[in-house]
Coordinates of C-alpha atoms in Angstrom, one line a residue:
Chain T
M1 CA -0.1 -0.1 -0.2
K2 CA 1.1 3.2 -0.8
A3 CA 2.1 5.5 1.7
S4 CA 0.4 9.2 0.9
R5 CA -3.1 7.0 0.9
L6 CA -5.0 8.2 3.4
H7 CA -8.1 6.3 3.9
S8 CA -8.2 1.9 4.7
P9 CA -8.6 0.6 0.6
W10 CA -12.5 -0.7 1.7
T11 CA -13.4 3.4 1.9
P12 CA -14.6 3.1 -1.7
W13 CA -16.2 -0.3 -1.2
L14 CA -18.4 1.3 1.8
F15 CA -20.1 4.2 -0.3
L16 CA -20.1 1.9 -3.5
A17 CA -22.2 -0.7 -1.6
P18 CA -25.6 0.9 -1.3
F19 CA -26.1 1.7 -5.0
L20 CA -23.8 -1.5 -6.6
L21 CA -25.9 -4.1 -4.4
S22 CA -29.1 -2.9 -5.5
F23 CA -27.7 -2.2 -8.9
A24 CA -26.5 -6.2 -8.6
V25 CA -29.9 -7.7 -7.6
F26 CA -32.4 -5.3 -9.9
F27 CA -30.7 -5.0 -13.2
A28 CA -27.3 -6.7 -13.1
W29 CA -28.9 -10.3 -12.5
P30 CA -32.4 -9.2 -14.2
A31 CA -30.4 -8.2 -17.4
V32 CA -28.7 -11.9 -17.3
R33 CA -31.5 -13.9 -17.1
S34 CA -33.6 -12.3 -19.4
L35 CA -30.7 -13.3 -22.0
M36 CA -31.2 -16.4 -20.6
L37 CA -35.1 -16.6 -20.9
A38 CA -34.6 -15.5 -24.2
F39 CA -33.3 -18.7 -25.2
E40 CA -36.4 -20.3 -23.5
Q41 CA -39.7 -21.1 -23.3
T42 CA -41.7 -21.2 -20.6
Y43 CA -44.6 -24.0 -20.1
G44 CA -47.0 -22.6 -17.0
P45 CA -45.7 -21.3 -14.2
K46 CA -42.9 -23.1 -13.6
T47 CA -41.5 -25.4 -16.2
T48 CA -38.8 -24.7 -19.1
A49 CA -37.7 -25.2 -21.7
F50 CA -34.1 -24.3 -23.4
V51 CA -35.1 -24.4 -27.2
G52 CA -32.3 -22.6 -28.2
L53 CA -32.8 -20.3 -31.2
T54 CA -36.3 -20.7 -31.8
N55 CA -38.2 -17.6 -30.6
L56 CA -35.8 -16.0 -32.1
R57 CA -36.8 -17.9 -35.7
F58 CA -40.6 -17.1 -34.0
L59 CA -40.4 -13.9 -34.3
A60 CA -39.7 -13.7 -37.8
H61 CA -43.1 -15.0 -38.6
D62 CA -45.2 -13.7 -36.1
P63 CA -47.2 -10.9 -37.8
F64 CA -48.4 -9.2 -34.8
L65 CA -44.8 -8.3 -34.2
W66 CA -44.9 -6.9 -37.8
T67 CA -47.4 -4.7 -37.4
A68 CA -46.0 -3.1 -33.5
V69 CA -42.9 -2.7 -35.3
G70 CA -44.9 -0.8 -38.6
N71 CA -47.0 0.8 -35.9
T72 CA -43.5 2.1 -33.5
V73 CA -42.0 2.6 -36.5
V74 CA -44.5 5.0 -38.0
F75 CA -45.2 6.5 -34.5
A76 CA -41.7 7.4 -33.9
L77 CA -40.8 8.8 -37.6
A78 CA -43.9 11.5 -36.8
A79 CA -41.8 12.5 -33.0
V80 CA -38.8 12.6 -35.2
L81 CA -40.8 15.4 -37.3
L82 CA -43.4 17.0 -35.4
Q83 CA -41.4 16.6 -31.4
I84 CA -37.7 18.4 -32.2
P85 CA -38.8 21.2 -34.4
A86 CA -41.3 22.1 -32.1
A87 CA -38.5 21.8 -29.6
L88 CA -36.3 24.2 -32.0
G89 CA -38.8 26.5 -33.0
L90 CA -40.3 27.4 -29.3
A91 CA -36.6 27.5 -27.8
L92 CA -35.7 29.7 -30.7
L93 CA -38.8 32.3 -30.0
L94 CA -37.0 32.1 -26.3
N95 CA -33.6 32.4 -27.0
R96 CA -33.6 36.3 -26.9
S97 CA -32.6 38.4 -24.3
D98 CA -34.4 41.7 -24.7
L99 CA -37.4 38.8 -23.7
R100 CA -39.8 39.8 -21.1
G101 CA -41.3 36.6 -19.0
R102 CA -38.6 34.3 -20.8
R103 CA -39.2 32.0 -17.5
F104 CA -42.4 32.4 -17.3
F105 CA -43.0 30.9 -21.1
R106 CA -40.5 28.4 -19.9
L107 CA -42.3 27.8 -17.2
V108 CA -45.5 27.2 -19.2
F109 CA -43.5 24.7 -22.2
F110 CA -42.3 22.7 -19.8
S111 CA -45.1 22.0 -17.4
P112 CA -46.6 19.0 -19.4
S113 CA -43.4 17.1 -19.1
I114 CA -44.6 17.2 -15.5
V115 CA -47.8 15.9 -15.3
G116 CA -47.5 11.6 -15.1
L117 CA -48.7 9.1 -17.5
A118 CA -51.3 7.6 -16.2
F119 CA -52.9 11.7 -15.8
V120 CA -51.8 12.3 -19.3
A121 CA -54.2 9.0 -21.1
I122 CA -57.2 10.8 -19.0
M123 CA -57.0 13.9 -19.8
F124 CA -56.1 12.9 -23.3
S125 CA -59.5 9.6 -23.8
F126 CA -61.6 12.2 -23.0
M127 CA -59.6 15.4 -25.1
L128 CA -60.4 13.5 -28.1
E129 CA -64.0 12.1 -27.1
K130 CA -66.3 12.5 -29.9
R131 CA -68.4 16.3 -29.7
T132 CA -67.7 16.7 -25.9
G133 CA -64.1 17.0 -26.3
L134 CA -62.4 20.0 -26.0
V135 CA -59.8 19.0 -29.7
N136 CA -63.2 18.3 -31.5
G137 CA -64.9 21.6 -29.7
S138 CA -62.4 23.4 -30.8
L139 CA -62.2 23.2 -34.3
H140 CA -65.5 22.4 -34.6
Q141 CA -66.4 25.7 -33.3
L142 CA -63.0 27.2 -36.1
F143 CA -63.9 25.6 -38.7
P144 CA -67.5 25.4 -38.6
A145 CA -67.1 22.4 -40.9
W146 CA -65.2 20.6 -38.9
N147 CA -67.0 17.7 -38.1
P148 CA -67.7 17.5 -34.3
D149 CA -68.1 13.7 -34.4
F150 CA -64.7 12.9 -35.6
P151 CA -63.5 9.5 -34.2
W152 CA -59.8 10.7 -33.3
L153 CA -59.0 7.7 -30.6
E154 CA -61.8 5.0 -32.9
R155 CA -60.3 5.5 -36.4
Y156 CA -57.3 8.2 -36.0
V157 CA -54.9 6.2 -33.1
M158 CA -51.3 7.1 -34.5
P159 CA -52.5 10.8 -34.6
S160 CA -53.9 10.7 -31.4
L161 CA -50.6 9.1 -29.8
V162 CA -48.8 11.6 -31.5
L163 CA -50.7 14.6 -30.8
A164 CA -50.3 13.3 -27.3
Q165 CA -46.7 12.9 -27.5
L166 CA -46.7 16.0 -28.7
W167 CA -48.0 18.1 -25.5
I168 CA -45.7 16.1 -23.4
S169 CA -42.7 16.4 -24.6
A170 CA -41.8 19.7 -26.9
G171 CA -41.3 21.5 -23.9
F172 CA -39.5 19.1 -22.1
Y173 CA -36.4 19.1 -25.4
M174 CA -37.3 23.3 -25.1
V175 CA -35.4 23.2 -22.0
Y176 CA -32.6 20.7 -23.5
L177 CA -32.5 23.5 -26.7
L178 CA -32.4 26.6 -25.1
A179 CA -29.8 25.7 -22.9
A180 CA -27.9 24.7 -25.8
L181 CA -28.6 28.5 -27.3
Q182 CA -27.6 30.1 -24.7
N183 CA -24.1 29.0 -25.1
V184 CA -23.1 29.9 -28.5
P185 CA -20.7 32.5 -28.0
G186 CA -22.1 35.5 -28.9
E187 CA -19.3 37.0 -30.6
L188 CA -19.6 34.4 -33.4
L189 CA -23.3 35.8 -33.9
D190 CA -21.6 39.9 -34.1
A191 CA -19.4 38.3 -36.5
A192 CA -21.6 36.8 -38.3
N193 CA -23.5 40.0 -38.2
I194 CA -20.5 42.7 -39.1
D195 CA -20.0 40.1 -42.9
G196 CA -23.7 40.8 -43.6
A197 CA -25.1 37.7 -42.6
G198 CA -29.0 37.8 -42.6
P199 CA -30.5 35.9 -39.7
W200 CA -31.6 32.9 -42.1
Q201 CA -27.4 32.9 -42.4
R202 CA -26.8 33.4 -38.9
F203 CA -28.9 30.0 -37.7
W204 CA -27.8 27.6 -40.4
H205 CA -23.6 28.6 -40.7
V206 CA -23.7 29.4 -37.1
T207 CA -26.6 28.6 -34.7
L208 CA -26.9 25.5 -36.1
P209 CA -23.5 24.0 -35.5
E210 CA -22.7 25.7 -32.6
I211 CA -26.2 23.1 -30.4
R212 CA -25.7 20.4 -33.2
P213 CA -23.8 18.2 -30.3
V214 CA -27.1 18.5 -27.8
L215 CA -29.5 18.2 -31.7
N216 CA -28.0 14.7 -31.6
I217 CA -28.6 13.7 -27.9
I218 CA -32.0 14.6 -28.6
L219 CA -32.6 12.8 -32.1
L220 CA -30.8 10.0 -29.8
L221 CA -33.7 10.4 -26.8
V222 CA -36.9 10.6 -29.2
V223 CA -35.7 8.0 -31.5
T224 CA -35.2 5.4 -28.7
G225 CA -38.0 6.7 -26.8
S226 CA -40.1 6.0 -29.4
F227 CA -38.9 2.4 -29.7
Q228 CA -40.6 2.6 -25.8
L229 CA -43.3 3.9 -26.3
F230 CA -45.6 1.4 -23.5
D231 CA -47.5 3.3 -21.0
L232 CA -49.4 6.0 -23.3
P233 CA -51.2 3.1 -25.4
Y234 CA -51.5 0.7 -23.1
L235 CA -53.2 3.3 -20.7
L236 CA -54.9 5.1 -23.4
Y237 CA -56.3 1.8 -24.7
N238 CA -56.6 0.0 -21.3
D239 CA -59.7 -2.1 -22.2
T240 CA -57.9 -4.0 -25.1
S241 CA -54.5 -4.3 -22.7
G242 CA -52.8 -1.5 -24.9
S243 CA -53.7 -3.6 -28.5
G244 CA -56.3 0.0 -29.2
P245 CA -58.6 -0.5 -32.2
D246 CA -57.8 -3.6 -34.9
N247 CA -54.1 -3.3 -33.0
H248 CA -53.8 -0.4 -34.5
A249 CA -52.1 0.8 -31.0
L250 CA -49.7 -1.7 -30.8
T251 CA -46.7 -0.8 -30.4
V252 CA -43.0 -3.3 -30.3
V253 CA -42.9 -3.2 -25.9
T254 CA -46.8 -3.1 -25.6
Y255 CA -46.7 -6.7 -27.2
L256 CA -43.3 -7.4 -25.3
F257 CA -45.6 -6.6 -22.3
Q258 CA -48.3 -8.9 -23.0
T259 CA -46.5 -11.7 -23.3
G260 CA -44.5 -11.1 -20.6
F261 CA -47.5 -10.3 -18.2
R262 CA -50.5 -11.5 -19.9
S263 CA -49.0 -14.9 -22.0
G264 CA -47.3 -15.5 -19.2
D265 CA -44.0 -16.6 -22.1
L266 CA -41.4 -15.1 -20.3
G267 CA -38.8 -16.0 -22.9
Y268 CA -40.8 -14.9 -25.9
A269 CA -41.0 -11.5 -24.2
S270 CA -37.5 -11.4 -23.8
A271 CA -36.5 -13.2 -26.8
I272 CA -38.2 -9.6 -28.4
G273 CA -36.5 -7.4 -26.0
W274 CA -33.7 -8.2 -26.9
M275 CA -33.9 -7.8 -30.6
L276 CA -35.3 -4.6 -29.3
T277 CA -32.3 -3.4 -27.4
L278 CA -29.9 -5.0 -30.8
V279 CA -31.7 -1.9 -32.8
L280 CA -31.4 0.8 -30.4
V281 CA -27.8 0.0 -29.8
G282 CA -27.3 -0.6 -33.5
F283 CA -29.1 2.7 -34.3
A284 CA -27.1 4.9 -31.4
L285 CA -23.4 3.3 -32.7
V286 CA -24.4 5.2 -36.3
Q287 CA -25.9 8.0 -35.3
R288 CA -22.8 8.5 -33.5
R289 CA -20.8 7.3 -36.6
L290 CA -22.6 10.0 -38.8
A291 CA -22.3 12.6 -36.3
Q292 CA -18.1 12.1 -36.3
R293 CA -18.0 12.8 -39.7
N294 CA -20.1 15.7 -40.1
E295 CA -17.4 17.3 -37.1
T296 CA -14.5 16.7 -39.1
Chain C
M1 CA -16.5 45.4 -26.2
S2 CA -19.7 46.1 -28.2
L3 CA -21.7 49.3 -29.4
P4 CA -24.3 50.5 -26.8
S5 CA -27.2 50.1 -29.2
H6 CA -30.4 52.1 -28.9
R7 CA -33.5 49.4 -29.2
P8 CA -37.1 50.9 -29.1
L9 CA -38.8 47.9 -26.3
L10 CA -40.8 46.8 -28.6
R11 CA -40.1 46.5 -32.1
P12 CA -42.5 45.4 -34.9
G13 CA -40.5 41.3 -34.6
T14 CA -40.4 41.1 -30.9
L15 CA -44.9 41.7 -31.0
V16 CA -44.6 38.7 -33.3
I17 CA -42.9 36.4 -30.9
Y18 CA -44.5 37.7 -28.2
A19 CA -48.4 36.7 -30.7
L20 CA -46.4 33.4 -31.4
L21 CA -45.6 32.8 -27.5
G22 CA -48.7 34.1 -26.2
F23 CA -50.8 31.6 -29.0
F24 CA -48.5 28.3 -28.1
G25 CA -48.4 29.6 -24.6
L26 CA -52.2 29.4 -24.6
L27 CA -52.3 25.9 -26.7
T28 CA -50.2 24.3 -23.9
L29 CA -52.5 25.6 -20.6
M30 CA -55.3 24.9 -22.5
P31 CA -55.9 21.1 -21.1
F32 CA -55.3 21.8 -17.8
F33 CA -58.0 24.8 -18.3
W34 CA -60.5 22.9 -20.1
M35 CA -60.1 20.0 -16.9
I36 CA -60.1 23.1 -14.0
C37 CA -63.7 24.3 -15.9
A38 CA -64.9 20.6 -16.2
S39 CA -64.7 19.7 -12.6
L40 CA -66.3 22.4 -11.1
K41 CA -69.0 22.2 -14.1
T42 CA -72.5 19.6 -13.3
P43 CA -72.6 17.1 -15.5
A44 CA -75.4 18.9 -17.6
D45 CA -73.3 21.7 -17.8
F46 CA -70.3 19.6 -19.0
F47 CA -72.4 18.7 -22.0
S48 CA -73.4 22.5 -23.1
S49 CA -70.4 24.7 -22.5
Q50 CA -67.5 23.9 -23.2
F51 CA -65.0 26.1 -21.1
L52 CA -67.3 28.0 -18.1
P53 CA -70.8 28.1 -17.9
P54 CA -72.8 31.0 -19.6
G55 CA -74.7 33.3 -16.8
D56 CA -75.9 36.7 -15.7
G57 CA -72.3 37.1 -13.2
L58 CA -69.1 38.7 -14.2
F59 CA -67.8 38.2 -17.9
G60 CA -71.2 36.7 -18.6
V61 CA -70.6 33.6 -16.3
G62 CA -73.2 31.6 -14.3
W63 CA -70.2 31.7 -11.4
D64 CA -73.1 30.2 -8.9
R65 CA -72.9 26.9 -10.9
L66 CA -69.5 26.3 -9.8
S67 CA -68.7 24.3 -7.6
L68 CA -66.6 22.0 -5.1
A69 CA -68.3 19.2 -4.4
Q70 CA -66.5 17.0 -6.9
Y71 CA -63.6 17.3 -4.8
V72 CA -65.6 16.8 -1.5
R73 CA -66.7 13.7 -2.8
L74 CA -63.3 12.6 -3.9
F75 CA -61.8 12.9 -0.2
R76 CA -65.0 12.3 1.6
E77 CA -66.5 9.1 0.1
L78 CA -63.2 7.7 -2.4
P79 CA -60.3 5.9 -0.9
V80 CA -58.4 9.5 -2.7
P81 CA -56.7 10.6 0.7
R82 CA -55.1 7.2 1.8
A83 CA -53.8 7.2 -1.9
M84 CA -52.3 10.4 -2.1
L85 CA -50.7 9.9 1.4
N86 CA -49.1 6.5 -0.4
S87 CA -48.0 8.2 -3.1
I88 CA -46.5 11.2 -0.5
F89 CA -44.6 8.3 1.2
L90 CA -43.5 6.4 -1.9
A91 CA -41.9 9.4 -3.6
S92 CA -40.2 11.3 -0.4
V93 CA -38.9 7.8 1.0
G94 CA -38.4 6.1 -2.4
S95 CA -35.8 9.9 -3.6
V96 CA -34.0 10.3 -0.5
F97 CA -33.1 6.2 -1.2
A98 CA -31.7 6.9 -4.4
T99 CA -29.8 10.2 -4.0
L100 CA -28.2 8.7 -0.8
F101 CA -27.6 6.0 -3.1
C102 CA -26.2 7.7 -6.1
A103 CA -24.5 10.1 -3.9
A104 CA -22.4 7.9 -2.2
G105 CA -21.8 6.1 -5.2
G106 CA -20.6 9.1 -7.3
Y107 CA -19.1 10.0 -4.6
A108 CA -16.7 6.4 -4.6
L109 CA -16.1 6.8 -8.3
A110 CA -15.2 10.8 -8.3
K111 CA -13.1 10.8 -5.8
F112 CA -11.1 7.2 -5.0
K113 CA -8.5 5.9 -7.1
F114 CA -9.5 1.7 -6.4
P115 CA -9.2 -1.5 -9.1
G116 CA -12.3 -1.8 -10.9
R117 CA -13.1 1.3 -11.1
E118 CA -13.2 1.8 -14.2
L119 CA -14.8 -1.3 -15.4
I120 CA -17.6 -0.3 -12.4
T121 CA -17.9 3.0 -14.5
T122 CA -18.5 1.5 -17.7
L123 CA -20.6 -1.5 -17.1
I124 CA -23.4 0.8 -14.9
L125 CA -23.3 3.9 -17.6
G126 CA -23.7 1.0 -20.1
T127 CA -26.6 -0.3 -19.1
V128 CA -29.0 2.7 -20.0
V129 CA -29.2 0.8 -23.4
L130 CA -30.9 -2.0 -21.8
P131 CA -35.0 -1.0 -22.7
A132 CA -36.7 -0.8 -19.2
A133 CA -39.3 -3.6 -20.7
L134 CA -36.8 -5.9 -21.0
L135 CA -36.0 -6.5 -17.0
L136 CA -39.8 -6.4 -16.2
S137 CA -40.8 -9.4 -15.1
P138 CA -36.8 -10.8 -14.1
K139 CA -37.2 -8.0 -12.0
F140 CA -40.4 -8.9 -10.9
E141 CA -39.4 -12.8 -10.2
T142 CA -36.2 -11.3 -8.0
L143 CA -38.6 -9.2 -6.2
F144 CA -40.8 -12.2 -6.2
H145 CA -38.0 -14.6 -4.0
L146 CA -37.1 -11.8 -2.0
H147 CA -40.5 -11.4 -0.9
L148 CA -40.8 -7.7 -1.9
V149 CA -44.2 -8.4 -3.4
D150 CA -46.5 -6.0 -2.2
H151 CA -43.9 -4.1 -0.1
Y152 CA -43.2 -0.7 -0.7
L153 CA -39.6 -1.9 -0.3
G154 CA -40.3 -3.6 -3.6
I155 CA -40.4 0.0 -4.9
F156 CA -37.9 2.1 -3.1
L157 CA -34.7 -0.5 -3.9
P158 CA -34.7 -0.7 -7.9
A159 CA -36.2 3.4 -8.0
A160 CA -32.3 3.0 -5.9
A161 CA -29.4 1.9 -8.4
P162 CA -30.3 3.8 -11.9
A163 CA -27.4 4.9 -13.7
F164 CA -27.7 7.7 -14.9
G165 CA -28.2 9.4 -10.5
L166 CA -24.8 7.4 -11.1
Y167 CA -24.2 9.4 -13.8
L168 CA -25.2 13.1 -12.1
F169 CA -23.4 12.9 -9.5
R170 CA -20.5 11.6 -10.3
Q171 CA -20.1 14.5 -12.7
S172 CA -20.9 17.0 -10.3
M173 CA -18.8 15.5 -7.8
V174 CA -15.5 16.0 -9.9
N175 CA -16.5 19.9 -11.0
S176 CA -17.4 21.2 -7.3
V177 CA -15.5 19.1 -4.9
P178 CA -12.0 19.9 -4.1
A179 CA -10.2 16.5 -3.5
D180 CA -7.7 19.0 -1.0
I181 CA -10.4 19.8 1.5
I182 CA -10.9 15.6 1.9
E183 CA -7.6 15.4 2.5
S184 CA -6.7 17.7 4.6
A185 CA -10.3 17.1 6.7
R186 CA -8.3 13.5 6.9
I187 CA -5.9 15.3 8.3
D188 CA -7.7 16.6 10.6
G189 CA -8.9 13.1 12.0
C190 CA -11.7 13.4 10.3
G191 CA -13.9 9.9 10.0
E192 CA -14.9 8.5 6.3
V193 CA -18.5 8.7 6.8
R194 CA -18.4 11.8 8.6
I195 CA -16.6 13.5 5.8
F196 CA -18.7 12.7 3.6
F197 CA -21.8 13.7 5.3
T198 CA -20.7 17.3 6.5
I199 CA -18.1 18.3 4.3
V200 CA -18.8 16.6 0.2
L201 CA -22.7 16.6 0.8
P202 CA -23.3 20.3 1.5
L203 CA -20.9 21.3 -1.3
I204 CA -22.8 19.3 -4.0
R205 CA -26.7 21.1 -2.6
P206 CA -27.8 22.4 -5.8
M207 CA -27.8 18.5 -7.2
I208 CA -28.9 17.2 -4.3
S209 CA -32.2 19.0 -4.5
A210 CA -32.4 18.7 -8.1
Y211 CA -32.1 15.0 -7.8
L212 CA -34.3 14.9 -5.2
V213 CA -37.4 16.6 -7.0
I214 CA -36.4 14.6 -10.5
V215 CA -37.2 11.2 -8.7
F216 CA -40.0 12.4 -6.4
I217 CA -41.7 13.7 -9.7
A218 CA -40.7 10.3 -11.7
L219 CA -42.5 7.9 -8.7
W220 CA -44.6 9.9 -7.4
N221 CA -46.1 9.8 -12.0
D222 CA -44.9 5.8 -12.2
F223 CA -47.8 3.8 -13.1
I224 CA -46.2 0.4 -14.2
T225 CA -44.2 -0.5 -11.5
P226 CA -46.4 0.1 -8.5
Q227 CA -49.4 -1.6 -10.8
I228 CA -47.3 -4.7 -10.8
V229 CA -45.2 -5.0 -7.8
L230 CA -48.2 -3.7 -5.5
Q231 CA -51.4 -5.9 -5.1
S232 CA -53.3 -4.8 -2.0
P233 CA -55.1 -1.7 -1.9
E234 CA -54.4 -0.2 0.2
L235 CA -50.9 0.6 -0.5
Q236 CA -51.6 1.8 -3.8
P237 CA -50.5 5.4 -5.0
L238 CA -52.7 8.4 -7.0
P239 CA -51.8 7.1 -11.0
L240 CA -53.4 3.9 -9.9
V241 CA -56.3 4.4 -8.3
I242 CA -57.2 7.7 -10.1
F243 CA -57.0 5.2 -13.2
E244 CA -59.2 2.6 -11.3
L245 CA -61.7 4.7 -10.7
K246 CA -62.1 6.2 -13.9
G247 CA -63.3 2.7 -14.7
L248 CA -65.3 2.1 -12.5
Y249 CA -67.1 5.9 -13.3
G250 CA -66.0 6.6 -16.7
A251 CA -68.9 8.6 -17.2
E252 CA -68.8 11.1 -14.6
Y253 CA -66.4 13.3 -16.5
S254 CA -66.6 15.8 -13.3
M255 CA -65.2 13.8 -10.9
I256 CA -63.1 11.9 -12.3
M257 CA -61.4 15.3 -14.1
A258 CA -61.1 16.4 -10.5
G259 CA -59.0 13.5 -9.1
T260 CA -57.1 14.0 -12.1
L261 CA -56.1 17.9 -10.9
V262 CA -55.9 16.6 -7.3
S263 CA -53.0 14.6 -8.4
I264 CA -51.5 16.4 -10.8
A265 CA -51.3 19.8 -8.2
P266 CA -49.0 19.1 -5.8
V267 CA -46.1 18.1 -8.5
M268 CA -47.0 21.0 -10.3
F269 CA -46.2 22.8 -7.2
L270 CA -43.0 21.3 -5.9
F271 CA -41.7 21.7 -9.8
L272 CA -42.8 25.6 -9.3
L273 CA -40.3 25.9 -6.2
L274 CA -37.6 24.2 -7.5
Q275 CA -38.1 24.7 -11.6
R276 CA -34.4 25.9 -11.5
E277 CA -32.5 23.2 -10.0
F278 CA -34.8 20.7 -11.8
I279 CA -34.0 22.1 -14.9
S280 CA -30.5 22.9 -13.9
G281 CA -30.4 18.7 -12.8
L282 CA -31.6 17.8 -16.0
T283 CA -29.7 19.8 -18.5
S284 CA -26.1 18.8 -16.4
G285 CA -25.6 15.5 -18.3
A286 CA -26.6 16.5 -21.5
V287 CA -25.3 20.2 -22.5
K288 CA -22.2 20.9 -20.7
G289 CA -21.3 17.1 -21.0

């Protein structure tokens, strides 16, 4: 032992122990266990059998899984195309030093992300109702041609989910982008201004490159979050365990939850989960590679 | 040095920005306002007016037709007070657990050199890629074997070890806890546990309050974990109870909306009080890192 060390070699372990112990029991072990389960099939509560790659082979031909993948991809695309521009737009509106009430507006836009998803689901199930709901009522008042019985939840399942998620998330990501915008050095913008660059050119050539790292993180968060969409459809369509009318609300994680907890096939559920993990890790790696290429 | 610029208070561009902010702000707050109105109205008024019922009171609103009857009912006849206490207990004890575990772990990783440190850090931070849903059933299996099902510890302990929290505290220890303060305390003969509680924790107080609120709100809002872990109705927190009320009394709009608002209000209030800490805690990892 080195003489300069004033503490016992056990000290760091003492501080790490509580975290490490719960982490090992409730994260590391379940992760290992789920990897084992992915190669097993569960028959009833106590009987399992090693089935090798059968679960994976079954995945490829499972029509429900592919419906779920399709819905999830559509949701993720809509989330990227709506949430990120909305968040960036709000952040740009708020990013002015002479703006009064900036903290107030930041608070207003951020407030939906404090609301629990169970409560969001209750709110939107009322708001999207035919005739009595806020959305149809307002649209009908603004545009008398709008059908007050527009069946959002019954027939426009994906738009309903996308709308609810946009309400929750736009202000959340706005906070990150606003912080990034405020870190853009003012001298750079002043220099561009003196060089005769207009607002659009300043945004495109100065601001955007500066906030690109944060935009990349947000893209990663939106995509990985969207691929794990579960609580919202599960709660909004609770009467069908989250499947929704004609399985239009069924997402990959909802299907995983249904197979694991409703049908009790933990093996197949784990196989779905590990496939999802591989897809997410793959996306993160590709995105990182592209981001690094853009920087050089 | 920049030249002093003389700007008028309101330029046309600024007006457009305020108009846009006002429009989107209204759009964001509309659902809350609509719910507040609906929770105060009678069923007949709910169907006949969109926000406040018309009448001959101030601003042409029938104020006398609004009542707090639904709120009274929630607390007198329905299991909402119990659920509220459960939620408060769950979220406050759970957030203290998580903050202590993560702060102590982050301290060990940031301020000590020991064999295995890099490996542990990589391993723990690597698990953020695992989807939470993947671990759901094996975690339930483990809880079952440890007899933690239908017990609050079954929520506290798994919630106490998030990789995200460990990362946040490690970063904040690296940035705001100088090594020589710890060294000199040791030379003065101060014990390790005392150093942690009386010297290290006070130095990162903003991070602690930020993380307490983040975890408190997350636990307050969680639906899936308590649904799986807690089976006895008398243990269940607000999200489960209000959601169940909606299933039982789905047509009683005013009452369900009152229940939802009552459940949202405490965290909204907490967020208003600690918004600066909350937002800086959330963004500290992503923006500066």
